[in-house]
PDB file of C-alpha atoms and ligand atoms in Angstrom:
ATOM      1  CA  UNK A  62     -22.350  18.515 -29.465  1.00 80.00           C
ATOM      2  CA  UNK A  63     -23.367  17.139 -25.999  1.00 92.00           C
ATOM      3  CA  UNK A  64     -22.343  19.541 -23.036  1.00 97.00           C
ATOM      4  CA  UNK A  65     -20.261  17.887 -20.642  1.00 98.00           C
ATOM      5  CA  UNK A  66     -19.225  17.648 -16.783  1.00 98.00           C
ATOM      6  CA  UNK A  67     -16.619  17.003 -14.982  1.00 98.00           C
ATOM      7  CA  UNK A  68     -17.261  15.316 -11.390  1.00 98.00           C
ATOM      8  CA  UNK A  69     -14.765  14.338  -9.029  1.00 98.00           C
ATOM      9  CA  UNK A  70     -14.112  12.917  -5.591  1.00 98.00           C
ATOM     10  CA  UNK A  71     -12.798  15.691  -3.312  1.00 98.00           C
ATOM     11  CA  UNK A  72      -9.656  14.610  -1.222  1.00 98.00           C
ATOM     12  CA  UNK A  73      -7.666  11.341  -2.302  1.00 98.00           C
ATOM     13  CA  UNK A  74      -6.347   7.770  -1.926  1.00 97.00           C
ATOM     14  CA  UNK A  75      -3.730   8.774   0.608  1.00 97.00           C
ATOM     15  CA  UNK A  76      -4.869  12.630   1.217  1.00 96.00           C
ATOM     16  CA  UNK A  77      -8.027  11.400   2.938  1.00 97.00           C
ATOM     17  CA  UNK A  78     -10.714  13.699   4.468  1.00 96.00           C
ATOM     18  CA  UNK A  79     -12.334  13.880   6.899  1.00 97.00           C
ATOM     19  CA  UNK A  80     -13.490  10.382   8.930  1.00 96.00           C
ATOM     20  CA  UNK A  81     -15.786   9.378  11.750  1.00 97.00           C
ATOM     21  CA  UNK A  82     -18.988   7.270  10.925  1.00 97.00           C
ATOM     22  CA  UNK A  83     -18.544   8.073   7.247  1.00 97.00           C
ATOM     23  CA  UNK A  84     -15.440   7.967   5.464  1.00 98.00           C
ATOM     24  CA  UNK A  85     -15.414  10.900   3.353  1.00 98.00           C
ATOM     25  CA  UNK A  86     -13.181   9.502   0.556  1.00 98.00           C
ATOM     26  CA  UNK A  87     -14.711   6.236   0.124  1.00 97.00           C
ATOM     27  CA  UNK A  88     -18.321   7.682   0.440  1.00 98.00           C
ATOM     28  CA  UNK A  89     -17.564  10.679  -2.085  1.00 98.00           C
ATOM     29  CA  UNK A  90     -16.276   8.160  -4.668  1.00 98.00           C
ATOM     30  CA  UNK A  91     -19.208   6.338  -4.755  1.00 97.00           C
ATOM     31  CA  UNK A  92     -21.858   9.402  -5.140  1.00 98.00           C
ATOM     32  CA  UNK A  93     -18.895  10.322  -7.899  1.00 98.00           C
ATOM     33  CA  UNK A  94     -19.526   6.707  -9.287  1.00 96.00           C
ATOM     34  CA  UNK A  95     -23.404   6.774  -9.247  1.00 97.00           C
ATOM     35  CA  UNK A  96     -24.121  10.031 -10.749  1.00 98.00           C
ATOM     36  CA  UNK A  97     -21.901   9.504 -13.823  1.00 97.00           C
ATOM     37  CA  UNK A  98     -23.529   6.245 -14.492  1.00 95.00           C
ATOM     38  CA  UNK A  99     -26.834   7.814 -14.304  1.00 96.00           C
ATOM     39  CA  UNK A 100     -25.893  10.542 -16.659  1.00 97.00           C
ATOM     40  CA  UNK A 101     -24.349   8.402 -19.071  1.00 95.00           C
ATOM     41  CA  UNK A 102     -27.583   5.627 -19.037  1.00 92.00           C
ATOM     42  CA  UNK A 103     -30.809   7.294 -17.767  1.00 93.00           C
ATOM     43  CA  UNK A 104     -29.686  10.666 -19.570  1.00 95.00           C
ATOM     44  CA  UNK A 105     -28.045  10.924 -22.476  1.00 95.00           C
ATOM     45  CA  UNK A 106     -25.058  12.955 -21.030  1.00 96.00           C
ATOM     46  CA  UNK A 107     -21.661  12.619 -21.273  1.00 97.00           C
ATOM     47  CA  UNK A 108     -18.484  13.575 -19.177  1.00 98.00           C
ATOM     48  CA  UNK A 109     -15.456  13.030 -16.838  1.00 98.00           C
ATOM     49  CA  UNK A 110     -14.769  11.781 -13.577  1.00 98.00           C
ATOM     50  CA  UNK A 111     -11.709  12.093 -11.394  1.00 98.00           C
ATOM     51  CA  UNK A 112     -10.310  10.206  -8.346  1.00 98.00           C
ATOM     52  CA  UNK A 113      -7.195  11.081  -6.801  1.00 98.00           C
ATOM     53  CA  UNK A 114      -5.172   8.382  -6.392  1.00 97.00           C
ATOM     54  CA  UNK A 115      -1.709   9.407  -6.356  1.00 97.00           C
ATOM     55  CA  UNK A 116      -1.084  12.517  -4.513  1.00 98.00           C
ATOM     56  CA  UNK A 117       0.894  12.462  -1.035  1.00 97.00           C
ATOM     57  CA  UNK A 118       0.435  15.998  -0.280  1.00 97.00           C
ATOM     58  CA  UNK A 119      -2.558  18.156   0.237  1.00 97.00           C
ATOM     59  CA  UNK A 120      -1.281  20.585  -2.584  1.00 97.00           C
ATOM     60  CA  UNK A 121      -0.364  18.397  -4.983  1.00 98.00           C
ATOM     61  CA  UNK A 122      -3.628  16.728  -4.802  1.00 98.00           C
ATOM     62  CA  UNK A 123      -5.717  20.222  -5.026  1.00 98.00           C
ATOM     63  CA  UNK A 124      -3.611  20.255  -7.612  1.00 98.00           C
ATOM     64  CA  UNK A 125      -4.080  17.216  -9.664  1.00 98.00           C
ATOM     65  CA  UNK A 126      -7.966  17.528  -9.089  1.00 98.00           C
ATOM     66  CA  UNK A 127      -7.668  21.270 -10.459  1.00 98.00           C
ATOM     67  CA  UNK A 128      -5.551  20.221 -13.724  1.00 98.00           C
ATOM     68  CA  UNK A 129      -7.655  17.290 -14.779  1.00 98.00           C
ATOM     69  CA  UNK A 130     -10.763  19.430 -14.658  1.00 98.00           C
ATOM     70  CA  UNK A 131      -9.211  22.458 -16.908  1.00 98.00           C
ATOM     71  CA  UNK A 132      -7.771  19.931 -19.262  1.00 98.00           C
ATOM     72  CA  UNK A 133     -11.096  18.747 -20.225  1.00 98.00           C
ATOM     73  CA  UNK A 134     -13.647  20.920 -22.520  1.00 98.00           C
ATOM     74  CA  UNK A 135     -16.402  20.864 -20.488  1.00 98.00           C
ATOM     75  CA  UNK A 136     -19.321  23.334 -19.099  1.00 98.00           C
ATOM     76  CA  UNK A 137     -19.743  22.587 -15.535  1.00 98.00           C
ATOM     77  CA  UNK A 138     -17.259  21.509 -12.257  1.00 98.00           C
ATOM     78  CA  UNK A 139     -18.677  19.085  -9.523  1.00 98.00           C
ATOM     79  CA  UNK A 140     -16.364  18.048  -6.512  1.00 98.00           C
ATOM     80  CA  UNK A 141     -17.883  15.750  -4.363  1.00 98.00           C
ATOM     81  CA  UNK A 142     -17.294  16.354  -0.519  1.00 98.00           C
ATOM     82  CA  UNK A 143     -18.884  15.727   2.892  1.00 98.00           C
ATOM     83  CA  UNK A 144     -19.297  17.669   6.165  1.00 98.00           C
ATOM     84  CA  UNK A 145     -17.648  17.654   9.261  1.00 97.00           C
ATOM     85  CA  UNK A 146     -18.274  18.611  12.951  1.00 96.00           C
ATOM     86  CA  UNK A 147     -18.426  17.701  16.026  1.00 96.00           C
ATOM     87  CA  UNK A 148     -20.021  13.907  16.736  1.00 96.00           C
ATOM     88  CA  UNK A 149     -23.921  14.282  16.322  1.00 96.00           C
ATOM     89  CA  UNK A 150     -24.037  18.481  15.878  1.00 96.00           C
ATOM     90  CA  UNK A 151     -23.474  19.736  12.541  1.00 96.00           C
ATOM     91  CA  UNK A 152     -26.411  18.069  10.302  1.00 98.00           C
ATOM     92  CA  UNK A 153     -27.117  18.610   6.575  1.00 98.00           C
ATOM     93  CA  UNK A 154     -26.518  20.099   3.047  1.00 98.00           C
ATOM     94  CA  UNK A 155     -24.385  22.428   1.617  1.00 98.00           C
ATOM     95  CA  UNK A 156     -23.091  23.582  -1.800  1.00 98.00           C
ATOM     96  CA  UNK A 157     -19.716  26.052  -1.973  1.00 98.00           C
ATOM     97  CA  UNK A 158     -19.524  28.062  -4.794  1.00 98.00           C
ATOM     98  CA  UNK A 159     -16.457  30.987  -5.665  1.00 98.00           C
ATOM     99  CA  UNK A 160     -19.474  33.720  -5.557  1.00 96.00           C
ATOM    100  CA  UNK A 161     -21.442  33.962  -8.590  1.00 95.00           C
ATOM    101  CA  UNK A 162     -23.287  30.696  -8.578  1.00 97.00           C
ATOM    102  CA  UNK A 163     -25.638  31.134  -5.443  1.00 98.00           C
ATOM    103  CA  UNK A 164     -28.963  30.438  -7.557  1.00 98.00           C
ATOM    104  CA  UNK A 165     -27.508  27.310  -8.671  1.00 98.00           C
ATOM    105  CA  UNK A 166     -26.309  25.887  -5.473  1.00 98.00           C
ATOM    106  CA  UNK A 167     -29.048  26.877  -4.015  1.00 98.00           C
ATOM    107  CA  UNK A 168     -30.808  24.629  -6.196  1.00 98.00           C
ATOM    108  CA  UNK A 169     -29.140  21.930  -5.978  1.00 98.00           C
ATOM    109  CA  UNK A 170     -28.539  22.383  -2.053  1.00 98.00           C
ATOM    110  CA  UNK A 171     -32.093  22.061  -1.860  1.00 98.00           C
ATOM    111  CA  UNK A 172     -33.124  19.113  -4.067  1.00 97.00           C
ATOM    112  CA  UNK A 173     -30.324  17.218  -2.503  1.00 98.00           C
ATOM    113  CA  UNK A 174     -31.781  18.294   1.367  1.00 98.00           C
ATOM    114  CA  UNK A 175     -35.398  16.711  -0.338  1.00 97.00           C
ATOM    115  CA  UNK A 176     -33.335  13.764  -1.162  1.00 96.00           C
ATOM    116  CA  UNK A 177     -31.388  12.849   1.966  1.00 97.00           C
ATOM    117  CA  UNK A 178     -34.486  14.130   4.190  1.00 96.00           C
ATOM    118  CA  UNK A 179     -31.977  16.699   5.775  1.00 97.00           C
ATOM    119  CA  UNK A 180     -31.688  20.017   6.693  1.00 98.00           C
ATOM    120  CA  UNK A 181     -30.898  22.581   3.719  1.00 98.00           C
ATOM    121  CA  UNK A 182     -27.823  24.534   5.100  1.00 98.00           C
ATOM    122  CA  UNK A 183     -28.049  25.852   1.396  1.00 98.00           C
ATOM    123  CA  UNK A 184     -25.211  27.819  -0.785  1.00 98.00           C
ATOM    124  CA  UNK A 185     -22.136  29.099   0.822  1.00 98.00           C
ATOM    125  CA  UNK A 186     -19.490  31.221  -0.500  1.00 98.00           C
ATOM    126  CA  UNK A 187     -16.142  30.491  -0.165  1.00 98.00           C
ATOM    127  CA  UNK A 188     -13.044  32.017  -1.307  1.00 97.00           C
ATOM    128  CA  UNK A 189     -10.511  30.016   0.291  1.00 97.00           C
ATOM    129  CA  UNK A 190     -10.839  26.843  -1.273  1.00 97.00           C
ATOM    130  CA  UNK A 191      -8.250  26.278  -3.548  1.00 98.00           C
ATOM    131  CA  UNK A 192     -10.692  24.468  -6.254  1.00 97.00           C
ATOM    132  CA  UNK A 193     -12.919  27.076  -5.868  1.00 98.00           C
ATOM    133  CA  UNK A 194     -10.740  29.558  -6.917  1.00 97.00           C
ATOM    134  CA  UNK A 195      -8.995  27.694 -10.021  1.00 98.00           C
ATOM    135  CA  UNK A 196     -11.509  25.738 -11.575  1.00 97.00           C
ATOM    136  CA  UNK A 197     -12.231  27.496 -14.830  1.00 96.00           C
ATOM    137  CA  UNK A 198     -15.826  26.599 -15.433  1.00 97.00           C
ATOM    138  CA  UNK A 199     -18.892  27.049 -13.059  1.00 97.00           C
ATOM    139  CA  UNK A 200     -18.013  24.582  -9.604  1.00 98.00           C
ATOM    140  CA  UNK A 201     -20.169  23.939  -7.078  1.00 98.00           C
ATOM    141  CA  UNK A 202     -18.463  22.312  -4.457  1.00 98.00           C
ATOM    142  CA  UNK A 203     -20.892  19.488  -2.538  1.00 98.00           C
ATOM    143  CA  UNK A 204     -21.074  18.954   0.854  1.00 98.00           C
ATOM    144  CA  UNK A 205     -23.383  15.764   0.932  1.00 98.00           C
ATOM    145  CA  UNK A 206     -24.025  15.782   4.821  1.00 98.00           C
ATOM    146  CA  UNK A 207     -22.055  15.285   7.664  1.00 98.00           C
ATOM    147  CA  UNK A 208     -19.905  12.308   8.305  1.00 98.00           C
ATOM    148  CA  UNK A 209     -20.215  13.526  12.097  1.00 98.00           C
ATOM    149  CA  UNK A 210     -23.794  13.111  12.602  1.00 98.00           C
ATOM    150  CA  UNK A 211     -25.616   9.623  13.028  1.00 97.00           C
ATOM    151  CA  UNK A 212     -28.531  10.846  11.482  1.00 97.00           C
ATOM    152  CA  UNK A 213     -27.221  12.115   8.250  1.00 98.00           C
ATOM    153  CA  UNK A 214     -25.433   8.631   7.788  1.00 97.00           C
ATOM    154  CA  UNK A 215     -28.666   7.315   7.856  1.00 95.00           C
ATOM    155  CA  UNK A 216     -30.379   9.132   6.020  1.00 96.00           C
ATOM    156  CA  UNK A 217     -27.279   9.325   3.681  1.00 97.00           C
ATOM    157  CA  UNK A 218     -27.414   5.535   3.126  1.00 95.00           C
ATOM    158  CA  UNK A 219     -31.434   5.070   2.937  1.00 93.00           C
ATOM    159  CA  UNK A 220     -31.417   7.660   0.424  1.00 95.00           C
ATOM    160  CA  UNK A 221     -28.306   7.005  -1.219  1.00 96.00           C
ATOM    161  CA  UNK A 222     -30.157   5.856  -4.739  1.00 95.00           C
ATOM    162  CA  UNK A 223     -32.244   9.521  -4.299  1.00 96.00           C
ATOM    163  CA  UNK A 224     -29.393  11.429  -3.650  1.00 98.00           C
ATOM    164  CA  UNK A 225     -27.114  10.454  -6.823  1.00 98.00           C
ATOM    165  CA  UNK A 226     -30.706  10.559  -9.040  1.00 97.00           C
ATOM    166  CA  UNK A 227     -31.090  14.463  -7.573  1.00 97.00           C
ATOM    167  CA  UNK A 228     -27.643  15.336  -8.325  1.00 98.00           C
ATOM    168  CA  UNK A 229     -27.605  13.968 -11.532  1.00 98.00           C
ATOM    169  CA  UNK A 230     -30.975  15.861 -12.362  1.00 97.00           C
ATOM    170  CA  UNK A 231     -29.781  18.856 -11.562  1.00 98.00           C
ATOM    171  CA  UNK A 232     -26.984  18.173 -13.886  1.00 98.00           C
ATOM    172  CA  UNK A 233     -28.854  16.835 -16.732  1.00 98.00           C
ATOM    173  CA  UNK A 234     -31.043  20.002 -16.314  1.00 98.00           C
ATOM    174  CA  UNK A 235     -28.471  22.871 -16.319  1.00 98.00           C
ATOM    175  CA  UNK A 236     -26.810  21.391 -19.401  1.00 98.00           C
ATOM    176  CA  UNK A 237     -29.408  20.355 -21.571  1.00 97.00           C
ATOM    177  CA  UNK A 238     -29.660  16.638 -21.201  1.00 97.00           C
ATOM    178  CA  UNK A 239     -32.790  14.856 -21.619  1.00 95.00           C
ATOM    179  CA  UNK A 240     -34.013  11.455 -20.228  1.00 89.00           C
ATOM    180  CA  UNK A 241     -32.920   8.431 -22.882  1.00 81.00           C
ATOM    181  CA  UNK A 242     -36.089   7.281 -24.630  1.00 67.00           C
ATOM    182  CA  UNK A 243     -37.368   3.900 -23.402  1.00 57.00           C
ATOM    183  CA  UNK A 244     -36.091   4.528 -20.299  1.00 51.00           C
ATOM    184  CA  UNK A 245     -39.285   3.964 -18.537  1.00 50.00           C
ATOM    185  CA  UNK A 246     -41.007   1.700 -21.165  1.00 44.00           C
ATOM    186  CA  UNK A 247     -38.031  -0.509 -21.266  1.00 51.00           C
ATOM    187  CA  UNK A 248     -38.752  -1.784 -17.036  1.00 67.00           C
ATOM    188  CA  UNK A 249     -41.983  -2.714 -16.787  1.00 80.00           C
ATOM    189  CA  UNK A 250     -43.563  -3.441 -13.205  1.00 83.00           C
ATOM    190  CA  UNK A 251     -43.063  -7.277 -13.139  1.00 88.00           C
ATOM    191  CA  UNK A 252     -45.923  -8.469 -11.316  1.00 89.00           C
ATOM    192  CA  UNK A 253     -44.924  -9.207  -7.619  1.00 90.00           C
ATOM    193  CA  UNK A 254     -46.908 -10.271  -4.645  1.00 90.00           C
ATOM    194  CA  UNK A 255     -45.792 -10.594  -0.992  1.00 95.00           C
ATOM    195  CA  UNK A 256     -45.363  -8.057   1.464  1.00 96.00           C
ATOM    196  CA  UNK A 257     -42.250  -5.925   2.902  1.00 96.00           C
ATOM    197  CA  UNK A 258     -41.673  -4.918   6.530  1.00 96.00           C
ATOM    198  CA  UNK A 259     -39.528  -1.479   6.608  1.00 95.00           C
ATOM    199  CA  UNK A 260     -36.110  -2.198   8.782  1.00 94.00           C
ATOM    200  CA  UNK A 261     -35.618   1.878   9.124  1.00 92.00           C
ATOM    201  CA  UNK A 262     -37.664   4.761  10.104  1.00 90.00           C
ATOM    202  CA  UNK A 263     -38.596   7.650   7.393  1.00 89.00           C
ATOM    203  CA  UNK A 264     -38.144   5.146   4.693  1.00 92.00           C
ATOM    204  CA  UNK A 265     -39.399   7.605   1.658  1.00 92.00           C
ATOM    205  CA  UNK A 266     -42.289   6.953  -0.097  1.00 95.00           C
ATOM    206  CA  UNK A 267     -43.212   7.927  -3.976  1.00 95.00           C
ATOM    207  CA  UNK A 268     -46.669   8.277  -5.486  1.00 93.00           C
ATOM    208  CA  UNK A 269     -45.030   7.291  -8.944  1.00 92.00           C
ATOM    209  CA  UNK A 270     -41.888   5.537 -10.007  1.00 93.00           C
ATOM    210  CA  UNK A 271     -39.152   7.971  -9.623  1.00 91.00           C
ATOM    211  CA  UNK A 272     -36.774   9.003  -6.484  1.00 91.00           C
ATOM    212  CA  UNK A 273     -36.365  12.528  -6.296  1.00 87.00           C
ATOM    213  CA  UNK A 274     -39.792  14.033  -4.251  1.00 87.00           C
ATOM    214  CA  UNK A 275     -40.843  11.588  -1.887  1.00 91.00           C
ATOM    215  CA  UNK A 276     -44.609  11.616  -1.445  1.00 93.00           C
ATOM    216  CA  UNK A 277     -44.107  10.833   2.676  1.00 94.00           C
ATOM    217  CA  UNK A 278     -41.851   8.544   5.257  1.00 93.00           C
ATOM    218  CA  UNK A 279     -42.917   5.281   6.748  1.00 93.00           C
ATOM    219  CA  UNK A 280     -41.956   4.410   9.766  1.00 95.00           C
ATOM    220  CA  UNK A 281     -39.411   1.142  10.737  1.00 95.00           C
ATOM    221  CA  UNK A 282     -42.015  -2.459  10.920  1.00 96.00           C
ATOM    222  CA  UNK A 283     -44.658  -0.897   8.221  1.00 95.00           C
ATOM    223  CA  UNK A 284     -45.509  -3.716   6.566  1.00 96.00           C
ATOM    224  CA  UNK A 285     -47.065  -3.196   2.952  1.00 96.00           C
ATOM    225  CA  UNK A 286     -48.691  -4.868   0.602  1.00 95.00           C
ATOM    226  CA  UNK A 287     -46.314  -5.373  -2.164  1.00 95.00           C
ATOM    227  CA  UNK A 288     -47.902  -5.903  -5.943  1.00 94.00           C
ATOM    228  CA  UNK A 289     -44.887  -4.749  -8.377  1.00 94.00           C
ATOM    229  CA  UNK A 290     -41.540  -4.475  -9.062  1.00 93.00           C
ATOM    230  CA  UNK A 291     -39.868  -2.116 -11.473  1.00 92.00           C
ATOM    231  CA  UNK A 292     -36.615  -1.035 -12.481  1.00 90.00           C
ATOM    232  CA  UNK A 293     -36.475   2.968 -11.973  1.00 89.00           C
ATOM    233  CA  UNK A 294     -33.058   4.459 -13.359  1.00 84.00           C
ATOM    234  CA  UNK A 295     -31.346   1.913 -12.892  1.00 82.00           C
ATOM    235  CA  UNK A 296     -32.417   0.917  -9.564  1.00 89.00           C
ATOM    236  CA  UNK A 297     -35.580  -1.388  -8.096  1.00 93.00           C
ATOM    237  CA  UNK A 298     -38.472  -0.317  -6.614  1.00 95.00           C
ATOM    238  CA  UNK A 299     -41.520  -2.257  -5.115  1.00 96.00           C
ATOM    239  CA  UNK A 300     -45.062  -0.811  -6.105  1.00 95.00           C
ATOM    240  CA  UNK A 301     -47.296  -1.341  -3.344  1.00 95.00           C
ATOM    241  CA  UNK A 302     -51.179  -2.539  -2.974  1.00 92.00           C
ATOM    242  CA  UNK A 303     -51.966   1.578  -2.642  1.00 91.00           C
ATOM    243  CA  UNK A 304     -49.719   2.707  -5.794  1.00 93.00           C
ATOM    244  CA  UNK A 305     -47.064   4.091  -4.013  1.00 95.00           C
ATOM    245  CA  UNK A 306     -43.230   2.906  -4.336  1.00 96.00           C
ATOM    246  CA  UNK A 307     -40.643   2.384  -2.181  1.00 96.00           C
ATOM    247  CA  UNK A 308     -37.255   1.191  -2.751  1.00 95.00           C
ATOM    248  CA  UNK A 309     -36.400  -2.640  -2.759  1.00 95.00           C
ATOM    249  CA  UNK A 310     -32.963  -2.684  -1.834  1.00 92.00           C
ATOM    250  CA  UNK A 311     -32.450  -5.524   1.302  1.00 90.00           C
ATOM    251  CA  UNK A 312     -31.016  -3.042   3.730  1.00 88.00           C
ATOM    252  CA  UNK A 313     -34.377  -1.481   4.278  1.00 93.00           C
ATOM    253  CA  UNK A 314     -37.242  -3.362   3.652  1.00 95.00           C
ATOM    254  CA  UNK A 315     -37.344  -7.164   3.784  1.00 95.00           C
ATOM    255  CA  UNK A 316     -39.358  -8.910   1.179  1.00 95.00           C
ATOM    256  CA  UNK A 317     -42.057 -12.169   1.985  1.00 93.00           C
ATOM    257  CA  UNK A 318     -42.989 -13.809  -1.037  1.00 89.00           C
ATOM    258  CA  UNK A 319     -46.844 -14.532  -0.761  1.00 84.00           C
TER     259      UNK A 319
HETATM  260 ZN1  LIG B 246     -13.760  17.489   1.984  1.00 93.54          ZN
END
């Protein structure tokens, strides 16, 4: 039988977290959002997700997170959070654990830093947090990057597609999951030709279809030669005159049909 998660959305509806140029509700949900679908079409993984949407009281809703993750049989606790500081200070990644998980978070601390293009603040423990403390199973508590800091909503929205493919990796990987065949076959680089200008700096760059380990950054007005298009887990890419990819979504590179 398939191992399964449990990932949830830290905070709630009407307990919200913390806010300044993110919104750490609305921007956990959708990481929470992305990294189940990924599981459940790249991989072949199965499991739970969990948005608060009820609680009017900060214990209630550590509560109701807590419950619906013991009720389900399941090998491994995610709750999805994001940093906060003072405007523009604090920058970068974190993972909480309880105390026995440091190799893990570390991992994952560090192929989500790769993602975003962030700092790696790596693992922290923390025995505070009420989650933490209750959840039954292994829980690494994520601290995406900082809804504080300019920079890491950037980099946090460029890389959003990279991030939720890391996370879910690292998920897939600890229990047992393995990409769904055809996957790759199934999107084949539909022959494009133009040319895209990049509207942000650092845009990554891949030297194969894929979105975790970017190959290097390009800086905002490249304009590349564009001779593909493919589908890569569930998001586009464009494949460029040198082989390299970069992702197609309109927010970062604009597209000129040649
Ligand atoms: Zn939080």
């Amino acid at each position: 039988m398939v191992k399964k998660y449990v990932i949830s959305r830290g905070h709630g509806k009407y307990i919200r977290g913390a806010a300044d140029i993110l919104d750490e509700v609305n921007e956990a949900g959708r990481v929470v959002e992305r990294v189940d679908v990924i599981l459940k079409e790249a991989y072949d993984g199965d499991g739970y997700t969990y948005y608060d949407n009820t609680s009017r009281d900060q214990t209630t809703n550590l509560r109701a997170i807590t419950n619906f993750h013991n009720s389900k049989v399941r090998d491994l606790d995610i709750s999805v959070h994001f940093n906060a500081g003072q405007r523009n200070i604090g920058t970068g990644v974190e993972v909480l654990h309880y105390g026995s998980h440091t190799a893990l978070a570390a991992k994952l601390s560090k192929s989500m830093a790769i993602a975003l293009g962030l700092r790696d603040r790596g693992p922290k423990v923390r025995k505070d947090l009420y989650i933490l403390k209750n959840m039954e199973k292994p829980t690494l508590l994520l601290e995406v990057c900082f809804v504080s800091h300019m920079e890491d909503a950037k980099a946090y929205h460029k890389n959003f597609e990279a991030l939720c493919q890391a996370i879910a990796k690292f998920i897939a990987n600890y229990l047992g999951y393995t990409k769904q065949k055809g996957t790759q076959s199934e999107s084949t680089t539909k022959k494009v030709q133009g040319a895209i200008k990049t509207l942000v700096d650092n845009l990554n760059y891949y030297d194969a279809p894929r979105w975790d380990k970017p190959s290097g950054t390009v800086k905002k007005g490249t304009v590349l030669t564009v001779v593909g298009r493919k589908k890569v887990d569930g998001a586009y890419q464009y494949k460029t005159v040198s082989g390299t990819y970069v992702t197609a979504a309109d927010k970062y590179v604009a597209f000129t049909k040649k």
